[in-house]
């Protein structure tokens, strides 16, 4: 993490690569900055690390370049899209924007997307809604990938099934980024590659014995990532996984029951406009009170002050915007061949602090 | 758990008590059977055990008897009620029914309720929606009660913040009953009363040290119930708690920022009609596929078959409906003074197997 880069230069570089790979300006100009945004917020497995794999998917035709989503249903407060394997980052950003627009009309809006390509970091889409005063939930799953078993089972079935929630406040928004499983494919894959262990027994081997070694996921047959609650109360994470798979595959009507189409996502976006309930002031009054009581909450003996979800990410973003982004090692190297292929020059580090 | 009672006789008894306590036939006739339903499904802390405290609340005027909720907003797909401290079981059942009615019109519906009285067991309301082919989420919190600290903190702020989800399938519905915390006020209170320990380190003392002893919740200052993930990844449960408190207090515009009114609830109900997305058949096709793969999933070595959430509760209900309900000890005894006060005769056990 020693080299730092200018965030705007990175975003322009990624945007340039996506345009060179065949995406139009609107799509490339949405995806490049949002990947950098994930790095800015500290989500280093779901930021520019995805740029090279996305370029490969555009290159081999498994990510669609042209046109927009096909509208499968539009009932005002409910919209369903077939994403046609278009870039998921662009589709999700558009879905949140549409969700906000519809929530302003109907009070609430539910957008379901089938056959999106991968959507990267859910947390970066939340502020599109919170800036408009709306509360938003975004969930996704990848029906082509299985790495989590149902509680009590051993065979991979679900993805980690992330869900992110944005809540507007009188100050910085609350940005929640969680999932139905204890950890992610990204982190276990990275730690396995580096020969490292997990911070706890967050996975199990193929027989169902809990382990902190991500290597158990790469045996044949493979082990699985444990649902939230692990061996002790993993029925809680299992329930959340079923909820998220129903929202992201059941509602859009495409998923594990269909032939696998490769790396992608089913997506569910829910936007709620507080003005349709009891008003923005009434909403913010409650949320700000809770935020204040979280901040003032006496920390665990010897521990740091209580933080709000998103607080650390927003602080990192502010620091990175002025002082530069510390990319995870290897990311710029992985993009070098693509830069060469498309005749672009990678940004140079602004510091080696 | 030795004595068993006829479920219909119990429901009639509870209904009779509520009518005698001043509720009209519609309210009493909704609450009595739904409390028994919780016992039938094995949720023994949230069934008839609540009958005596509800009767006391009706008697001392802290639970409102007359009239219906005040409509604070109605935007079609969004409805907000002031529950006026009416019985929460009746209000929530009505909210789910309204949610289904509105979801059939708009595809999705969000109902928020402020100032409900206690709503008991969330799982018993789900089938009102799944029977109509709809997916439903119900969340609640009690702004007058604090027993869970934010992650990293030690002072009680949140309630356990339950969320229940009903998903229709081609067979029995999936009935998910989970929460943002590892355990509940009901279970910790019961085990503390019986001098027992929890199955794991699910609570922490007032300094923030993890413990399996519910007694740490009853010291001064008190300890707290841990969020899902406990000490290791409790930021996940903390995020869910903030989401649920925003849905159940922020949207209805009443909560911890207001003076405490006593035992009650903020409630949020979300209903989604699959026919407005890609149709019931497309939805069920995905869900039934996942259900089948859960059931067929190879169990942990030496463990029982993988179950679906709700499967055990539905089986218990079927067994209890024919063989009688095994009430948790003390429940009928607690109702004896009320039966005497209102001149009703408690049901007698049908067996002592």
XYZ file of C-alpha atoms in Angstrom:
706
model
C 0.000 0.000 0.000
C 3.018 2.326 -0.300
C 2.256 4.072 -3.618
C -0.469 6.707 -3.778
C -2.320 7.940 -6.850
C -4.439 10.940 -7.672
C -8.092 9.795 -7.552
C -9.185 11.870 -10.572
C -6.276 10.573 -12.657
C -7.186 6.978 -11.748
C -10.841 7.530 -12.632
C -9.885 9.106 -15.963
C -7.510 6.201 -16.687
C -10.188 3.569 -15.908
C -12.784 5.506 -17.923
C -10.363 5.698 -20.840
C -9.726 1.963 -20.693
C -13.458 1.169 -20.686
C -14.069 3.541 -23.615
C -11.190 1.948 -25.519
C -12.725 -1.450 -24.773
C -15.915 -0.367 -26.537
C -18.205 1.163 -23.923
C -19.904 4.464 -24.719
C -18.997 7.595 -22.772
C -21.985 7.357 -20.405
C -21.228 3.787 -19.374
C -17.442 4.174 -19.144
C -17.818 7.508 -17.347
C -20.053 5.896 -14.722
C -18.015 2.745 -14.127
C -14.489 4.208 -13.959
C -15.194 6.741 -11.189
C -17.361 4.289 -9.190
C -14.594 1.665 -9.110
C -12.169 4.308 -7.854
C -14.802 5.380 -5.313
C -14.693 1.852 -3.822
C -10.913 2.151 -3.392
C -11.341 5.618 -1.901
C -13.702 4.131 0.688
C -11.341 1.281 1.529
C -13.199 -1.537 -0.269
C -10.015 -2.620 -2.029
C -11.299 -6.010 -3.253
C -14.229 -4.355 -5.069
C -12.596 -1.314 -6.651
C -10.032 -0.956 -9.429
C -9.011 -4.581 -8.794
C -12.089 -5.391 -10.909
C -11.024 -3.178 -13.819
C -8.802 -5.819 -15.495
C -11.389 -8.643 -15.218
C -14.097 -6.294 -16.563
C -11.837 -5.346 -19.519
C -11.299 -9.044 -20.189
C -15.079 -9.668 -20.096
C -15.634 -6.809 -22.562
C -12.855 -8.188 -24.727
C -14.161 -11.776 -24.834
C -17.773 -10.657 -25.250
C -19.113 -12.039 -21.932
C -19.960 -8.460 -20.873
C -22.404 -6.746 -23.247
C -21.406 -3.298 -24.530
C -24.342 -1.945 -26.536
C -27.728 -0.514 -25.597
C -29.651 -0.531 -22.329
C -31.642 -2.923 -20.183
C -34.817 -4.510 -21.547
C -37.853 -3.444 -19.500
C -39.705 -6.626 -18.463
C -42.310 -4.843 -16.338
C -43.121 -1.290 -15.294
C -45.872 -0.781 -12.774
C -44.677 2.608 -11.532
C -43.519 1.600 -8.059
C -42.125 -1.673 -9.482
C -39.744 -1.991 -12.431
C -38.061 -5.167 -13.674
C -35.142 -5.141 -16.098
C -33.311 -7.774 -18.062
C -29.771 -6.427 -17.801
C -28.716 -8.283 -20.972
C -25.296 -8.837 -19.280
C -24.494 -5.133 -19.540
C -21.964 -3.709 -17.038
C -23.491 -4.126 -13.584
C -21.941 -0.985 -12.128
C -23.673 1.127 -14.772
C -26.975 -0.804 -14.473
C -27.052 -0.530 -10.676
C -26.278 3.193 -10.703
C -29.136 3.694 -13.187
C -31.463 1.497 -11.123
C -30.812 3.540 -7.967
C -31.407 6.779 -9.908
C -34.674 5.366 -11.292
C -35.602 4.123 -7.814
C -35.192 7.624 -6.406
C -37.231 9.139 -9.255
C -40.034 6.621 -8.731
C -39.916 6.843 -4.917
C -40.434 10.609 -5.242
C -43.617 9.811 -7.207
C -44.914 6.733 -5.353
C -43.243 6.981 -1.932
C -41.500 3.651 -2.425
C -39.977 1.840 -5.412
C -38.666 -1.674 -6.022
C -36.339 -2.304 -8.971
C -35.319 -5.888 -9.805
C -32.640 -6.721 -12.390
C -31.903 -10.122 -13.898
C -28.834 -10.940 -15.951
C -26.702 -7.982 -14.904
C -22.960 -8.413 -15.173
C -20.997 -8.068 -11.890
C -21.919 -4.969 -9.845
C -18.739 -4.471 -7.735
C -19.073 -2.540 -4.451
C -22.673 -1.989 -3.307
C -21.717 0.805 -0.887
C -20.724 3.238 -3.659
C -24.297 3.468 -5.000
C -25.963 4.437 -1.722
C -25.255 8.167 -1.724
C -27.090 8.605 -5.053
C -30.214 7.986 -2.928
C -29.247 9.506 0.436
C -28.268 12.799 -1.266
C -31.875 12.935 -2.520
C -33.096 12.407 1.064
C -34.104 8.776 0.442
C -33.374 5.553 2.293
C -32.112 2.781 -0.001
C -31.419 -0.952 0.181
C -29.377 -2.768 -2.489
C -28.958 -6.547 -2.525
C -27.276 -8.819 -5.046
C -26.376 -12.432 -5.692
C -24.606 -14.230 -8.509
C -26.564 -17.296 -9.635
C -23.499 -18.601 -11.498
C -21.394 -18.728 -8.332
C -21.837 -20.851 -5.174
C -19.599 -20.537 -2.126
C -21.897 -20.628 0.928
C -23.837 -23.692 2.108
C -27.257 -23.565 3.755
C -26.926 -23.836 7.572
C -26.310 -27.455 8.536
C -25.169 -28.342 5.005
C -21.776 -28.614 3.352
C -22.332 -28.088 -0.381
C -21.891 -24.605 -1.867
C -25.219 -23.089 -2.921
C -25.417 -19.337 -2.241
C -23.074 -16.433 -2.953
C -22.078 -14.330 0.087
C -25.233 -12.336 -0.790
C -24.376 -8.757 0.148
C -26.922 -6.160 1.199
C -26.119 -2.474 1.530
C -28.307 0.170 3.140
C -28.070 3.942 2.930
C -29.795 6.116 5.520
C -29.815 9.913 5.191
C -29.083 11.905 8.353
C -28.635 15.579 9.187
C -24.875 15.055 8.591
C -22.978 12.293 6.824
C -25.198 9.431 5.673
C -25.116 6.020 7.369
C -23.663 3.603 4.789
C -24.169 -0.033 5.803
C -22.406 -2.730 3.808
C -23.109 -6.216 5.085
C -23.918 -9.699 3.793
C -25.602 -12.973 4.688
C -22.220 -14.671 5.109
C -19.384 -13.894 7.514
C -16.876 -13.067 4.794
C -16.627 -12.637 1.023
C -15.288 -14.503 -2.013
C -12.955 -11.542 -2.599
C -11.296 -11.628 0.828
C -11.008 -15.421 1.097
C -9.544 -15.585 -2.424
C -7.028 -12.832 -1.698
C -5.908 -14.317 1.652
C -5.659 -17.785 0.095
C -3.460 -16.402 -2.666
C -1.235 -14.782 -0.041
C -1.132 -17.947 2.113
C -2.803 -16.147 5.028
C -5.471 -17.160 7.555
C -8.866 -15.552 8.274
C -9.385 -13.586 11.537
C -11.737 -16.332 12.808
C -13.343 -19.675 11.940
C -15.339 -18.134 9.105
C -15.239 -21.103 6.693
C -15.795 -24.863 6.949
C -14.168 -27.757 5.103
C -16.100 -30.126 2.838
C -17.096 -32.298 5.831
C -18.409 -29.271 7.707
C -15.619 -28.695 10.242
C -15.117 -24.978 11.010
C -11.763 -23.488 9.981
C -9.880 -20.198 9.714
C -7.960 -21.410 6.644
C -9.328 -20.126 3.299
C -7.485 -23.033 1.613
C -10.411 -25.322 2.571
C -12.447 -23.480 -0.098
C -10.059 -24.655 -2.815
C -10.151 -28.428 -2.211
C -12.165 -30.945 -4.243
C -14.932 -31.146 -3.156
C -14.622 -27.602 -1.820
C -15.430 -26.285 1.640
C -17.766 -23.295 2.058
C -17.942 -19.827 3.588
C -20.100 -19.865 6.741
C -23.310 -17.831 6.991
C -23.492 -15.038 9.596
C -23.623 -16.748 12.993
C -21.294 -19.541 11.878
C -21.704 -22.894 13.572
C -23.433 -21.358 16.583
C -26.414 -19.477 15.131
C -25.854 -19.673 11.373
C -29.606 -20.084 10.825
C -29.669 -16.264 11.028
C -27.322 -15.806 8.058
C -29.048 -18.661 6.220
C -32.377 -16.841 6.570
C -30.851 -13.624 5.227
C -29.345 -15.565 2.282
C -32.756 -16.984 1.355
C -34.302 -13.498 1.601
C -31.601 -11.974 -0.614
C -31.727 -14.783 -3.188
C -35.531 -14.428 -3.351
C -35.256 -10.662 -3.898
C -32.431 -10.902 -6.467
C -33.390 -14.076 -8.373
C -37.029 -14.825 -7.499
C -38.431 -11.353 -8.225
C -36.457 -10.811 -11.477
C -37.342 -14.401 -12.446
C -33.868 -15.595 -13.366
C -31.316 -17.434 -11.298
C -29.992 -20.778 -10.172
C -32.864 -22.617 -11.883
C -31.451 -21.431 -15.241
C -28.294 -22.491 -17.090
C -25.283 -20.575 -15.729
C -24.269 -17.648 -17.942
C -21.004 -16.800 -16.212
C -19.949 -14.063 -13.788
C -22.895 -11.764 -13.186
C -25.616 -10.699 -10.776
C -29.267 -10.540 -9.904
C -29.934 -7.184 -8.256
C -32.695 -5.747 -6.067
C -32.978 -2.045 -5.249
C -35.553 -0.622 -2.814
C -35.871 3.130 -2.325
C -38.081 4.794 0.272
C -38.825 8.505 0.353
C -39.401 9.667 3.955
C -41.555 12.568 2.728
C -44.233 10.015 1.725
C -44.320 8.626 5.292
C -44.134 11.360 7.945
C -41.698 13.779 6.334
C -37.966 14.297 6.093
C -37.775 16.299 9.331
C -39.535 13.602 11.349
C -37.269 10.944 9.838
C -34.040 12.860 10.417
C -35.052 13.721 13.970
C -35.174 10.030 14.887
C -32.042 9.047 12.959
C -29.930 11.917 14.250
C -30.949 11.056 17.802
C -29.791 7.444 17.303
C -26.559 8.603 15.617
C -25.821 10.872 18.569
C -26.448 8.073 21.071
C -24.163 5.742 19.099
C -21.342 8.288 19.071
C -21.784 9.044 22.788
C -22.015 5.347 23.717
C -19.332 4.375 26.258
C -16.807 2.161 24.417
C -15.803 -1.332 25.466
C -13.063 -1.029 28.146
C -9.843 -0.053 26.362
C -11.560 0.149 22.964
C -11.911 2.944 20.382
C -14.971 5.236 20.218
C -18.130 3.778 18.666
C -18.334 4.544 14.940
C -21.270 4.716 12.557
C -21.249 2.429 9.491
C -19.714 4.408 6.638
C -17.936 6.854 8.947
C -14.540 5.267 8.392
C -15.119 4.964 4.611
C -16.177 8.614 4.349
C -13.093 9.697 6.344
C -10.823 7.570 4.134
C -12.406 9.094 1.040
C -11.816 12.613 2.326
C -8.174 11.800 3.127
C -7.615 10.048 -0.219
C -9.209 12.856 -2.203
C -6.576 15.254 -0.922
C -3.627 12.966 -0.176
C -4.087 10.373 -2.917
C -5.443 6.810 -3.071
C -3.304 3.957 -1.701
C -4.085 1.126 -4.137
C -3.736 -2.496 -3.061
C -0.513 -3.990 -4.490
C -0.677 -5.394 -8.012
C -3.667 -3.442 -9.277
C -1.813 -1.049 -11.586
C 0.440 -3.913 -12.744
C -2.623 -5.925 -13.784
C -3.809 -2.969 -15.888
C -0.472 -2.391 -17.644
C -1.125 -4.900 -20.486
C -4.546 -3.329 -21.125
C -3.043 0.152 -21.147
C -0.484 -1.026 -23.665
C -3.132 -2.776 -25.781
C -5.257 0.388 -25.927
C -2.331 2.829 -26.127
C -3.048 4.528 -22.768
C -0.528 5.648 -20.169
C -1.146 4.492 -16.559
C -1.070 7.235 -13.913
C 2.171 7.583 -12.014
C 2.229 7.550 -8.195
C 2.024 11.005 -6.611
C 3.943 9.873 -3.512
C 5.676 6.887 -1.998
C 4.980 7.782 1.616
C -43.905 -29.118 28.996
C -45.838 -32.187 30.137
C -49.416 -30.910 29.880
C -51.031 -30.544 26.461
C -54.019 -28.429 25.546
C -56.431 -28.303 22.650
C -55.355 -25.398 20.412
C -58.899 -24.250 19.613
C -59.860 -24.297 23.294
C -56.796 -22.191 24.151
C -57.573 -19.694 21.388
C -61.191 -19.431 22.533
C -60.046 -18.937 26.133
C -57.584 -16.183 25.189
C -60.173 -14.534 22.931
C -62.698 -14.662 25.764
C -60.243 -13.054 28.179
C -59.478 -10.225 25.733
C -63.188 -9.607 25.119
C -63.820 -9.584 28.851
C -60.953 -7.087 29.203
C -62.789 -4.710 26.856
C -61.606 -5.471 23.304
C -64.207 -5.812 20.585
C -64.797 -9.167 18.900
C -62.621 -8.375 15.859
C -59.600 -7.405 17.928
C -59.938 -10.171 20.543
C -60.677 -12.735 17.824
C -57.472 -11.785 15.978
C -55.133 -11.640 18.988
C -56.210 -14.807 20.854
C -55.645 -17.222 17.934
C -52.386 -15.517 16.828
C -50.853 -15.868 20.302
C -51.758 -19.564 20.298
C -50.312 -19.813 16.781
C -46.928 -18.703 18.153
C -47.050 -21.516 20.726
C -48.095 -23.980 18.016
C -45.008 -22.985 16.037
C -42.710 -23.357 19.037
C -42.148 -19.628 19.752
C -43.022 -20.131 23.408
C -41.687 -16.793 24.677
C -43.929 -14.868 22.259
C -47.210 -16.776 22.474
C -49.726 -17.151 25.281
C -47.005 -16.128 27.720
C -47.874 -12.594 26.597
C -51.596 -12.973 27.332
C -51.341 -12.045 31.031
C -49.139 -8.958 30.439
C -51.489 -7.817 27.634
C -54.498 -8.243 29.961
C -52.691 -6.186 32.569
C -51.961 -3.459 29.978
C -55.636 -3.392 28.962
C -56.613 -3.266 32.630
C -54.299 -0.378 33.545
C -55.088 1.545 30.355
C -51.562 1.419 28.830
C -52.976 -0.577 25.893
C -55.731 1.275 24.016
C -58.983 -0.619 23.429
C -61.159 1.554 21.211
C -61.121 2.442 17.525
C -58.487 1.957 14.845
C -55.169 3.443 13.788
C -54.960 7.080 12.710
C -53.885 7.371 9.061
C -50.916 9.768 8.937
C -50.244 9.334 5.215
C -51.679 7.323 2.333
C -49.862 7.473 -0.965
C -51.158 4.160 -2.304
C -47.956 2.145 -2.186
C -47.049 3.830 1.137
C -49.268 4.044 4.211
C -48.303 5.387 7.649
C -50.385 4.795 10.753
C -50.324 6.110 14.279
C -51.234 2.949 16.178
C -52.563 4.979 19.152
C -51.146 2.224 21.418
C -53.780 -0.228 20.185
C -52.946 -3.971 20.437
C -49.917 -4.583 18.199
C -50.923 -8.091 17.189
C -54.176 -6.785 15.746
C -52.498 -3.734 14.122
C -49.759 -5.838 12.504
C -52.221 -8.403 11.142
C -54.232 -5.532 9.622
C -51.091 -3.902 8.226
C -50.036 -7.121 6.476
C -53.536 -7.526 5.033
C -53.470 -3.923 3.797
C -49.944 -4.455 2.453
C -51.146 -7.417 0.393
C -54.146 -5.458 -0.895
C -51.932 -2.532 -1.912
C -49.163 -4.745 -3.356
C -51.799 -6.338 -5.614
C -52.566 -2.816 -6.911
C -49.086 -1.254 -6.972
C -46.748 -4.259 -7.083
C -45.112 -3.252 -3.800
C -46.350 -1.651 -0.583
C -44.651 -0.204 2.499
C -46.667 0.221 5.701
C -45.083 1.994 8.680
C -46.705 2.115 12.125
C -45.746 4.323 15.044
C -46.997 3.888 18.598
C -48.230 0.325 18.268
C -48.437 -1.682 21.462
C -46.270 -4.867 21.558
C -46.657 -7.082 18.455
C -45.573 -10.514 19.861
C -44.277 -13.103 17.351
C -43.494 -11.706 13.886
C -43.509 -15.159 12.241
C -47.246 -15.690 12.752
C -48.168 -12.819 10.404
C -46.169 -14.012 7.397
C -48.612 -16.548 5.982
C -51.305 -13.872 5.582
C -49.083 -12.638 2.719
C -47.538 -15.874 1.410
C -51.019 -17.433 1.076
C -51.809 -14.553 -1.308
C -48.648 -15.360 -3.291
C -46.731 -12.355 -1.917
C -43.299 -12.000 -0.357
C -43.362 -10.060 2.929
C -40.875 -8.503 5.361
C -41.905 -7.395 8.866
C -39.537 -5.545 11.189
C -40.126 -4.021 14.607
C -38.370 -2.247 17.447
C -39.503 -0.890 20.791
C -38.254 2.661 21.303
C -39.053 2.411 25.039
C -36.706 -0.532 25.539
C -32.893 -0.729 25.150
C -30.934 -3.945 25.573
C -28.374 -4.032 22.715
C -25.361 -1.703 22.425
C -23.945 -0.434 19.113
C -20.875 -2.516 18.095
C -17.879 -1.408 20.127
C -20.081 0.219 22.773
C -21.419 -0.922 26.135
C -24.554 1.102 26.815
C -27.963 -0.348 25.876
C -29.504 1.501 22.931
C -31.377 -0.828 20.534
C -33.936 -3.577 21.064
C -33.034 -6.987 19.575
C -34.758 -5.613 16.448
C -36.410 -8.646 14.868
C -37.093 -9.014 11.165
C -39.255 -11.770 9.708
C -39.562 -12.691 6.044
C -42.159 -14.837 4.322
C -41.449 -16.309 0.892
C -44.137 -18.238 -1.001
C -43.045 -21.484 -2.671
C -44.797 -24.272 -4.561
C -45.158 -26.080 -1.206
C -44.892 -24.816 2.369
C -43.781 -21.181 2.597
C -40.309 -20.224 3.832
C -40.827 -18.448 7.176
C -37.682 -16.624 8.323
C -37.603 -15.218 11.836
C -34.347 -13.485 12.656
C -33.040 -10.338 14.353
C -30.148 -7.912 14.449
C -28.982 -9.345 17.792
C -27.840 -12.869 18.654
C -30.627 -13.502 21.143
C -33.800 -11.928 22.518
C -35.023 -10.152 25.641
C -37.534 -12.985 26.078
C -34.971 -15.798 26.111
C -32.372 -14.007 28.235
C -35.057 -13.010 30.752
C -36.441 -16.538 30.965
C -33.000 -18.181 31.353
C -31.993 -15.591 33.954
C -35.158 -16.327 35.933
C -34.339 -20.031 35.800
C -30.659 -19.462 36.756
C -29.459 -20.936 33.452
C -26.701 -19.976 30.997
C -26.946 -19.100 27.290
C -25.668 -21.551 24.632
C -22.775 -19.190 23.792
C -21.171 -15.847 24.671
C -24.182 -13.930 23.384
C -24.125 -11.072 25.924
C -21.499 -8.753 27.397
C -21.162 -7.212 30.846
C -21.250 -3.450 31.457
C -17.489 -3.192 30.732
C -17.900 -5.017 27.426
C -16.531 -8.484 28.317
C -18.356 -11.283 26.467
C -20.344 -13.724 28.622
C -22.800 -16.614 28.425
C -24.499 -15.537 31.678
C -27.770 -13.619 31.188
C -27.340 -12.287 34.744
C -24.931 -9.640 33.377
C -28.007 -7.956 31.835
C -29.498 -7.396 35.280
C -26.626 -5.566 37.004
C -26.412 -1.783 37.548
C -25.247 -0.483 35.117
C -26.522 -3.356 32.987
C -24.673 -5.413 30.385
C -26.090 -5.782 26.891
C -27.132 -8.412 24.346
C -24.543 -8.661 21.532
C -25.427 -7.860 17.911
C -25.222 -10.694 15.326
C -21.527 -11.446 14.870
C -20.745 -10.789 18.538
C -17.274 -9.542 19.368
C -15.830 -10.882 16.106
C -17.933 -9.248 13.374
C -20.726 -7.532 15.302
C -20.597 -4.595 12.871
C -22.894 -6.796 10.729
C -25.623 -6.993 13.378
C -25.074 -3.312 14.260
C -25.750 -2.397 10.608
C -28.940 -4.455 10.593
C -30.053 -2.786 13.852
C -29.612 0.681 12.343
C -31.547 -0.401 9.230
C -34.408 -1.816 11.313
C -34.560 1.188 13.659
C -34.651 3.514 10.620
C -37.503 1.511 9.051
C -39.508 1.197 12.297
C -38.858 4.578 13.929
C -37.463 6.860 11.224
C -40.143 6.214 8.590
C -43.118 6.347 11.022
C -41.502 9.428 12.597
C -41.668 8.365 16.229
C -39.085 6.648 18.368
C -36.180 7.079 20.736
C -36.123 10.850 20.146
C -39.544 11.061 21.840
C -40.489 10.622 25.513
C -40.885 6.884 26.290
C -44.530 5.776 26.349
C -43.975 2.286 27.744
C -43.959 -1.192 26.224
C -44.773 -0.908 22.525
C -43.422 -1.009 18.996
C -42.604 0.775 15.803
C -43.446 -1.543 12.908
C -42.500 -1.714 9.227
C -44.216 -4.039 6.751
C -43.090 -4.464 3.135
C -45.097 -6.611 0.735
C -44.018 -7.490 -2.814
C -46.296 -9.141 -5.361
C -44.237 -11.325 -7.748
C -46.890 -10.906 -10.466
C -45.826 -7.237 -10.813
C -42.201 -8.282 -11.454
C -41.946 -11.323 -13.752
C -44.899 -13.380 -12.550
C -45.686 -15.931 -9.878
C -44.509 -18.892 -11.999
C -41.109 -17.326 -12.680
C -40.727 -16.485 -8.976
C -41.730 -19.937 -7.731
C -39.510 -21.645 -10.275
C -36.427 -19.979 -8.771
C -37.487 -20.425 -5.132
C -38.494 -24.074 -5.523
C -35.154 -24.802 -7.160
C -33.296 -23.273 -4.190
C -35.562 -25.087 -1.700
C -34.814 -28.390 -3.435
C -31.068 -27.744 -3.366
C -31.231 -26.863 0.345
C -33.093 -30.077 1.181
C -30.707 -32.175 -0.945
C -27.607 -30.457 0.485
C -25.240 -32.977 2.112
C -25.407 -32.383 5.883
C -22.428 -31.639 8.117
C -20.768 -34.970 9.038
C -23.003 -36.635 11.641
C -25.586 -33.842 11.497
C -29.324 -33.808 10.731
C -30.714 -33.057 7.243
C -30.733 -29.409 6.158
C -34.055 -27.739 6.974
C -35.785 -24.688 5.517
C -36.658 -21.819 7.892
C -40.220 -22.402 9.079
C -40.148 -26.126 8.293
C -39.785 -27.131 11.932
C -42.432 -24.606 13.052
C -44.903 -25.815 10.423
C -44.287 -29.456 11.460
C -44.761 -28.559 15.144
C -47.992 -26.776 14.290
C -49.318 -29.808 12.408
C -48.435 -32.103 15.311
C -49.919 -29.729 17.920
C -53.118 -29.235 15.955
C -53.858 -32.940 16.228
C -52.045 -33.922 19.421
C -52.455 -30.730 21.452
C -50.199 -27.799 22.351
C -47.487 -28.298 24.966
C -47.463 -24.925 26.759
C -44.345 -23.697 28.522
C -44.711 -24.181 32.320
C -46.475 -21.442 34.235
C -48.498 -19.932 31.400
C -51.913 -21.235 32.430
C -51.123 -20.484 36.090
C -50.401 -16.853 35.174
C -53.815 -16.624 33.498
C -55.769 -18.165 36.406
C -56.278 -14.855 38.286
C -57.531 -13.203 35.083
C -59.900 -16.108 34.400
C -61.249 -15.757 37.906
C -61.566 -11.959 37.595
C -63.549 -12.295 34.370
C -65.473 -15.440 35.384
C -63.937 -17.691 32.695
C -62.834 -21.287 33.075
C -59.285 -22.149 31.871
C -59.042 -25.112 29.493
C -58.038 -28.410 31.108
C -55.124 -30.441 29.714
C -56.121 -33.077 27.181
C -53.184 -35.317 28.097
C -50.226 -35.564 30.449
C -48.026 -37.575 28.097
